[in-house]
Backbone as CSV, one residue per row, in Angstrom:
resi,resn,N_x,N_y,N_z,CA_x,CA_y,CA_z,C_x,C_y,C_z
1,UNK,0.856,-1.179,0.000,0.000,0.000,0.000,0.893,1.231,0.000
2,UNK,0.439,2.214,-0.471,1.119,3.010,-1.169,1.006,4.467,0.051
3,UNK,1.760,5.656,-0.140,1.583,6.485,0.991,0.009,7.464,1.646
4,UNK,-0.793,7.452,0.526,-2.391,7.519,0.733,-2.797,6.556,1.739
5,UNK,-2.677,5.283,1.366,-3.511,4.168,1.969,-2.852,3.928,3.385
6,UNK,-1.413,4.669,3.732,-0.700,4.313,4.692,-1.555,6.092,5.503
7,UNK,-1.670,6.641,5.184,-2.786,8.308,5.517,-3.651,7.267,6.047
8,UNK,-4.304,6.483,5.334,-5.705,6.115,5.289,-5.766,4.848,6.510
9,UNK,-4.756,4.396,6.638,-4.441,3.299,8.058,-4.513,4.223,9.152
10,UNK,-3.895,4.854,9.417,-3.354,5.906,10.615,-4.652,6.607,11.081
11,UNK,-5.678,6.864,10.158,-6.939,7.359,10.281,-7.985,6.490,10.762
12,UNK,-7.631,5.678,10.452,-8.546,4.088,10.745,-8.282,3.410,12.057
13,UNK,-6.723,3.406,12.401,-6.289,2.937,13.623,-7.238,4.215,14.899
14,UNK,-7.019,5.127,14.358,-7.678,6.126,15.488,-8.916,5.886,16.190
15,UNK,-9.947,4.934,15.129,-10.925,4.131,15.292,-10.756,3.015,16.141
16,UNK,-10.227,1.996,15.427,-9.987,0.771,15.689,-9.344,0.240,15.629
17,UNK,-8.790,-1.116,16.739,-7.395,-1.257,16.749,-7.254,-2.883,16.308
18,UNK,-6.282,-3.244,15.780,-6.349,-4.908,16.136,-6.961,-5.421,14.889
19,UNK,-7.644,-4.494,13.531,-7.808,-4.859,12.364,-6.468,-4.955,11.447
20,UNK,-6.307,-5.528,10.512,-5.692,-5.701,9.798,-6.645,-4.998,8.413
21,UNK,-6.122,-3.598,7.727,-6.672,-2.791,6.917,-5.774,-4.405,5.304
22,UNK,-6.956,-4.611,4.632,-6.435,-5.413,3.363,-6.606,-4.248,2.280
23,UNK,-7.858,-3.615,2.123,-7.637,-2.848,1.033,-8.429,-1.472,1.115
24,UNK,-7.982,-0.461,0.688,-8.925,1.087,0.827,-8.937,1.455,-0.979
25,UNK,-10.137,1.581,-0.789,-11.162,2.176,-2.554,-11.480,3.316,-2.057
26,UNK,-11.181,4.270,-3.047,-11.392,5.424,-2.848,-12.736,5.453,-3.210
27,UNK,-14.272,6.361,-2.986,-15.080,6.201,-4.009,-15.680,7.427,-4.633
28,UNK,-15.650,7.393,-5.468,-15.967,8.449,-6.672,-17.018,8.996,-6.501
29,UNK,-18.314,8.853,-6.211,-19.433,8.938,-6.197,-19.781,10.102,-4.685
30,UNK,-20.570,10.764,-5.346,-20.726,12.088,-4.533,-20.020,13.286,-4.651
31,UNK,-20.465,13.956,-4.207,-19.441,15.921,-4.631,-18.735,16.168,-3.430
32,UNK,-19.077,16.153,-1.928,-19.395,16.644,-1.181,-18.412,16.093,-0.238
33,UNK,-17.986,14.963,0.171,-16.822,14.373,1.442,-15.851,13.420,0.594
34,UNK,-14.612,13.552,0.685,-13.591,12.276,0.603,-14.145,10.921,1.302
35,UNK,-14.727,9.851,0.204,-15.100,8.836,0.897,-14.427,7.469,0.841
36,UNK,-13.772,6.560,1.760,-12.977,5.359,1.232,-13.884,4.241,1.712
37,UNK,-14.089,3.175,1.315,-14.376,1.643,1.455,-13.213,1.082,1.693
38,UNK,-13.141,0.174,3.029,-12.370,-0.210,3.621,-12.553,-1.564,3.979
39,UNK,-12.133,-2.689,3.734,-11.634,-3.660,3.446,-10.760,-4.009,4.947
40,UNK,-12.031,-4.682,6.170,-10.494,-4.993,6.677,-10.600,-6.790,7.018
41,UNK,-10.162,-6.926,8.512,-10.361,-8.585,8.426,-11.466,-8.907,9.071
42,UNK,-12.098,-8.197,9.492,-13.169,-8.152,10.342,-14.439,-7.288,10.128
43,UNK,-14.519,-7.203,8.715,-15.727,-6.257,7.767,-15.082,-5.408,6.941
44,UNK,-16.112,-4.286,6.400,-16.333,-3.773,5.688,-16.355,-2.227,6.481
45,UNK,-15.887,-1.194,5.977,-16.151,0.078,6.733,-16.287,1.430,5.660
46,UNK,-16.720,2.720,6.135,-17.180,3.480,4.864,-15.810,4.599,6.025
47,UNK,-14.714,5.416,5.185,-14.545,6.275,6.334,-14.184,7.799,5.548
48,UNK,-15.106,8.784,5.707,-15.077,10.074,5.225,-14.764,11.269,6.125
49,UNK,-13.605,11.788,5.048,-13.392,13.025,5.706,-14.592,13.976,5.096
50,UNK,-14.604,14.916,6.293,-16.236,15.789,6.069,-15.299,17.329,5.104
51,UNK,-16.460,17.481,4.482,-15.830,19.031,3.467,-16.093,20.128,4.547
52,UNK,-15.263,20.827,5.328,-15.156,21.894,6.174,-15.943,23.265,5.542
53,UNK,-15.919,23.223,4.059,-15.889,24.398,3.360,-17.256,24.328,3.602
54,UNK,-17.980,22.865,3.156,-19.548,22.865,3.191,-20.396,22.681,4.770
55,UNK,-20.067,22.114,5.033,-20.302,21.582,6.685,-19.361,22.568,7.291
56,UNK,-20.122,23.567,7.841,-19.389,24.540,8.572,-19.447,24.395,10.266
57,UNK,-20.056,23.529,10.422,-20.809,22.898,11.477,-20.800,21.715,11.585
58,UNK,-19.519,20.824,11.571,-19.625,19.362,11.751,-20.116,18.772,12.643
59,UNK,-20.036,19.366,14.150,-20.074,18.989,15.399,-21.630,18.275,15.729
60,UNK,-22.188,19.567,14.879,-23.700,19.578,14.973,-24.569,18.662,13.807
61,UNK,-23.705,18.604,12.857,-24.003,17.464,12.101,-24.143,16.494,12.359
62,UNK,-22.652,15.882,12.819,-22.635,14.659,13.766,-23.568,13.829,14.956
63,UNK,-24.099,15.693,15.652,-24.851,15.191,17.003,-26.194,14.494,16.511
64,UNK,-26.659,15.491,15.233,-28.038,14.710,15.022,-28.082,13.162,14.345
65,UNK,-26.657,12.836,13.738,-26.386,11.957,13.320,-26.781,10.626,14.885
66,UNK,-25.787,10.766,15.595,-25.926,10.567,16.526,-27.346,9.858,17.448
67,UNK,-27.705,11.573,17.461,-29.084,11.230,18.065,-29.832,10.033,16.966
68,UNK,-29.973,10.519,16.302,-30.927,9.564,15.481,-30.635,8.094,15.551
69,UNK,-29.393,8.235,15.321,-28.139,6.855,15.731,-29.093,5.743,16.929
70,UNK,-28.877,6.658,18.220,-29.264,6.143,19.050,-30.840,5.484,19.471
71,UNK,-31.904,6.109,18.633,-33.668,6.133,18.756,-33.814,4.865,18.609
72,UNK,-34.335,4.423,19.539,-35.163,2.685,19.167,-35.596,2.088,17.412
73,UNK,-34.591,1.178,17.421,-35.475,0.879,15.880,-35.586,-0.642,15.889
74,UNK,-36.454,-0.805,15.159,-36.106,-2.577,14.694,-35.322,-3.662,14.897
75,UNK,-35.865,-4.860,14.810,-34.639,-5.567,14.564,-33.972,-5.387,13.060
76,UNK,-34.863,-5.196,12.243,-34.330,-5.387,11.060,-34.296,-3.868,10.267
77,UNK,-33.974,-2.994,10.866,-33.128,-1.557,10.559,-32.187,-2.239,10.218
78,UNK,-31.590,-1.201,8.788,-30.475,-2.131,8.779,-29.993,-0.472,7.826
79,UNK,-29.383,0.219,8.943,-29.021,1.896,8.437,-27.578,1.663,9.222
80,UNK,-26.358,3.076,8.479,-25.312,2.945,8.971,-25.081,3.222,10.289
81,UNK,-24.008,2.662,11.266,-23.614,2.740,12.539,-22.087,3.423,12.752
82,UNK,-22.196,5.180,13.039,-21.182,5.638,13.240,-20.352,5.292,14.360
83,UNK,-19.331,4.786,14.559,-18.067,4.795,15.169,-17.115,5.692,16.068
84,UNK,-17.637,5.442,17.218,-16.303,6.088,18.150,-14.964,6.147,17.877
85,UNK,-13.997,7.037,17.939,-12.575,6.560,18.022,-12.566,6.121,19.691
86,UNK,-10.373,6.236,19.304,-10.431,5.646,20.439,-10.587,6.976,22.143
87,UNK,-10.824,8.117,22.060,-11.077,8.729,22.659,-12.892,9.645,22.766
88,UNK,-13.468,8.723,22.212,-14.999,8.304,22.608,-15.173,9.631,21.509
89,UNK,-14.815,10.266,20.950,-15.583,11.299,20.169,-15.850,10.756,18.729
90,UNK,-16.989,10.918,17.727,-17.291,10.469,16.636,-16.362,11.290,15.463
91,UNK,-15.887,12.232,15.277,-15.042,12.774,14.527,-13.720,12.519,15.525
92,UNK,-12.977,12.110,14.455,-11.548,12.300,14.829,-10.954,13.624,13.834
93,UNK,-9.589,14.244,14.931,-9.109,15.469,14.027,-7.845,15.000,13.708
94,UNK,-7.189,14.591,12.168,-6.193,14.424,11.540,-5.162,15.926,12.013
95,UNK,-4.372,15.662,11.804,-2.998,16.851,11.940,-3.104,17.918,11.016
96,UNK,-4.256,17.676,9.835,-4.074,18.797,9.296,-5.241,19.385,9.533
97,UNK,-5.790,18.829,10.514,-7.628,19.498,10.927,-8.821,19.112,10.291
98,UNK,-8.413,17.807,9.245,-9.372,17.670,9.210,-9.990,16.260,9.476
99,UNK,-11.910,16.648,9.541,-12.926,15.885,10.400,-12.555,14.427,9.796
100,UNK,-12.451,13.485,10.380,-12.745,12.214,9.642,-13.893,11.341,10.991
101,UNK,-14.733,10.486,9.551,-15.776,9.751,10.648,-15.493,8.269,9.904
102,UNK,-15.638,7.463,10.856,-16.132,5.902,10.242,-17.475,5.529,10.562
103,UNK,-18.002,4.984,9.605,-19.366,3.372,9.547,-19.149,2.620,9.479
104,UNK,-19.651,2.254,9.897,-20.012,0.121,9.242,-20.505,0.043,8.183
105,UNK,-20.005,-0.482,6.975,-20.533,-0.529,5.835,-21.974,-1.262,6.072
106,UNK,-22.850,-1.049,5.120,-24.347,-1.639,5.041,-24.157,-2.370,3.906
107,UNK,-23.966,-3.764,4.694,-23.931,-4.897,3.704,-25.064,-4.796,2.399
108,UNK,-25.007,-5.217,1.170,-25.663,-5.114,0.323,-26.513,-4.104,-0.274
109,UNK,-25.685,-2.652,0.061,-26.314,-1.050,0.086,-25.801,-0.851,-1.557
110,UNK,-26.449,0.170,-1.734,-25.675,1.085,-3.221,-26.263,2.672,-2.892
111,UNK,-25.581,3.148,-3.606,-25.384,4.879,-3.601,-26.132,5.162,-4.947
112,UNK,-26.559,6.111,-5.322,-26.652,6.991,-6.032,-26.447,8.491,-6.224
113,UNK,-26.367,8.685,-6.843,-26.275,10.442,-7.195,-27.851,10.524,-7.834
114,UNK,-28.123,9.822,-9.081,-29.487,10.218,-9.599,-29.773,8.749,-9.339
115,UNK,-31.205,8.826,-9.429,-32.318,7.753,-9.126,-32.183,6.877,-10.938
116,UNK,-31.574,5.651,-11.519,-31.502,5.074,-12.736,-32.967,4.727,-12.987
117,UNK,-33.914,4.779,-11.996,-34.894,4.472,-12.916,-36.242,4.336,-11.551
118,UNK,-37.026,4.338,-11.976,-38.871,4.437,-10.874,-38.451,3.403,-9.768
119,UNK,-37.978,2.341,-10.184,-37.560,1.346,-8.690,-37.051,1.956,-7.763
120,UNK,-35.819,2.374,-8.151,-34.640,2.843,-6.890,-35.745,4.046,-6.683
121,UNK,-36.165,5.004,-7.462,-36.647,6.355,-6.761,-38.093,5.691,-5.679
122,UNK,-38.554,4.787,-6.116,-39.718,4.553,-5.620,-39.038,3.790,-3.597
123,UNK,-37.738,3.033,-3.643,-36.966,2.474,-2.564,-36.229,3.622,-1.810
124,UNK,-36.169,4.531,-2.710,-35.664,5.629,-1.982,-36.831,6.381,-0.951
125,UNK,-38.017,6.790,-1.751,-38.920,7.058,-0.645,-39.412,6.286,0.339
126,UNK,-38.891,5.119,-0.209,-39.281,4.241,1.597,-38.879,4.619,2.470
127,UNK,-36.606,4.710,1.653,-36.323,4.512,2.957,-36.156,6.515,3.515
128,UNK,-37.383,7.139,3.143,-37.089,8.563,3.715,-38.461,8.525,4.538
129,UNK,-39.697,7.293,4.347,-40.525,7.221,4.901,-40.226,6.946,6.435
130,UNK,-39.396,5.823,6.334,-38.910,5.123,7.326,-38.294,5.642,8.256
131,UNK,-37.348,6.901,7.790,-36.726,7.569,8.507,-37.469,8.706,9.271
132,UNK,-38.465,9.165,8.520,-39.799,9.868,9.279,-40.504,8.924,9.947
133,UNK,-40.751,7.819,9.872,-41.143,7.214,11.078,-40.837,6.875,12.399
134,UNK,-39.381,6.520,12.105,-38.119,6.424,13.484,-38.286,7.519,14.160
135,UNK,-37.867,8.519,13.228,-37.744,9.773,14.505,-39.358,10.525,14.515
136,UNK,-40.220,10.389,14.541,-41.693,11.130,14.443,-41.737,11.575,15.955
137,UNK,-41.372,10.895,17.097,-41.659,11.447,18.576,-40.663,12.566,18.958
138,UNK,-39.631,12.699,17.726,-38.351,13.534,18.348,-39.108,15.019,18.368
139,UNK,-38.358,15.474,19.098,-38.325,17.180,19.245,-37.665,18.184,18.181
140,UNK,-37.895,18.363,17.720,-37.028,19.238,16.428,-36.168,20.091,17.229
141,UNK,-36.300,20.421,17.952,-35.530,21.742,18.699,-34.326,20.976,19.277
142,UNK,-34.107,19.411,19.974,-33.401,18.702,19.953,-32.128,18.441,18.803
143,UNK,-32.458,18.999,17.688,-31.791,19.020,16.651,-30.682,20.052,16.274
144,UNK,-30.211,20.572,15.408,-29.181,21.434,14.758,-29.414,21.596,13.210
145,UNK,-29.161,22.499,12.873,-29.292,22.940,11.652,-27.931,23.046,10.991
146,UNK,-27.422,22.286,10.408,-25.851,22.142,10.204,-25.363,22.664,9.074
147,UNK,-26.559,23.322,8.020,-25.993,23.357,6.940,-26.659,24.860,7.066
148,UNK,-26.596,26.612,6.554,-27.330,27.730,6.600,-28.343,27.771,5.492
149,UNK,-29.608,28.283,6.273,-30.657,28.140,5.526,-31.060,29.060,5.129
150,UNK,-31.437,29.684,3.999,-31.939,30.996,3.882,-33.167,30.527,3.198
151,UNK,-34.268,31.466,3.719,-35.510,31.615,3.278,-36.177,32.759,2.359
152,UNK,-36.601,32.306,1.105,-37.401,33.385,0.132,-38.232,33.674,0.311
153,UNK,-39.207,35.434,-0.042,-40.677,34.960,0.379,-41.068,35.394,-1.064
């Protein structure tokens, strides 16, 4: 592995210890965070550094991440699970400042940018149904607004 993927260990160890990293894919897909697929001996992991420029507010990103993280769901939820490092905070800060987070990859997931066709768009509103269902008792005010919103009238 080459001096990226040796970046990309050192970032990972901060997480978790005692894996053996086999392979890091960078992945292409999306505008918005540096994202790698991670390959180790003991799963699969997603680990992105957050865009500072866009997320001006990681902290608060994270928390609702978090919260939501935590809300009673199913047995058979089957949504990503952010990762502590090893000093209990969900962002770790690299030396050059910036945010990095890990998941657990979601076995048998795919990404999109655009919806290829009425299926996926039609699976996509499930799973935004679903996610309004989980959190429906939450408090909005419990929340953060992580990204600035401006309103037209």
């Amino acid at each position: 592995m080459g001096t990226v993927a040796q970046y990309i260990q050192s970032i990972f160890e901060a997480f978790l210890v005692g894996q053996e990293l086999q392979s890091v894919t960078p992945l292409q897909q999306g505008l918005i965070n540096d994202s790698f697929l991670l390959q180790t001996t003991k799963g699969a992991f997603i680990l992105q550094r957050l865009n500072s420029h866009v997320f001006k507010a990681p902290l608060a990103l994270m928390e609702n991440l978090i919260r939501f993280q935590k809300l009673p769901k199913p047995s058979s939820y089957q949504g990503p699970l952010f990762l502590q490092d090893k000093t209990g905070k969900y962002l770790h800060k690299d030396p050059q400042d910036g945010l990095w987070r890990l998941q657990e990859f979601v076995p048998n997931s795919q990404a999109f940018d655009l919806a290829p066709n009425s299926k996926v768009a039609k699976q996509a509103g499930a799973l935004l149904a679903n996610f309004h269902f989980l959190s429906q008792g939450e408090d909005l005010k419990n929340y953060h607004s992580p990204l600035p919103v401006s309103y037209t009238h």
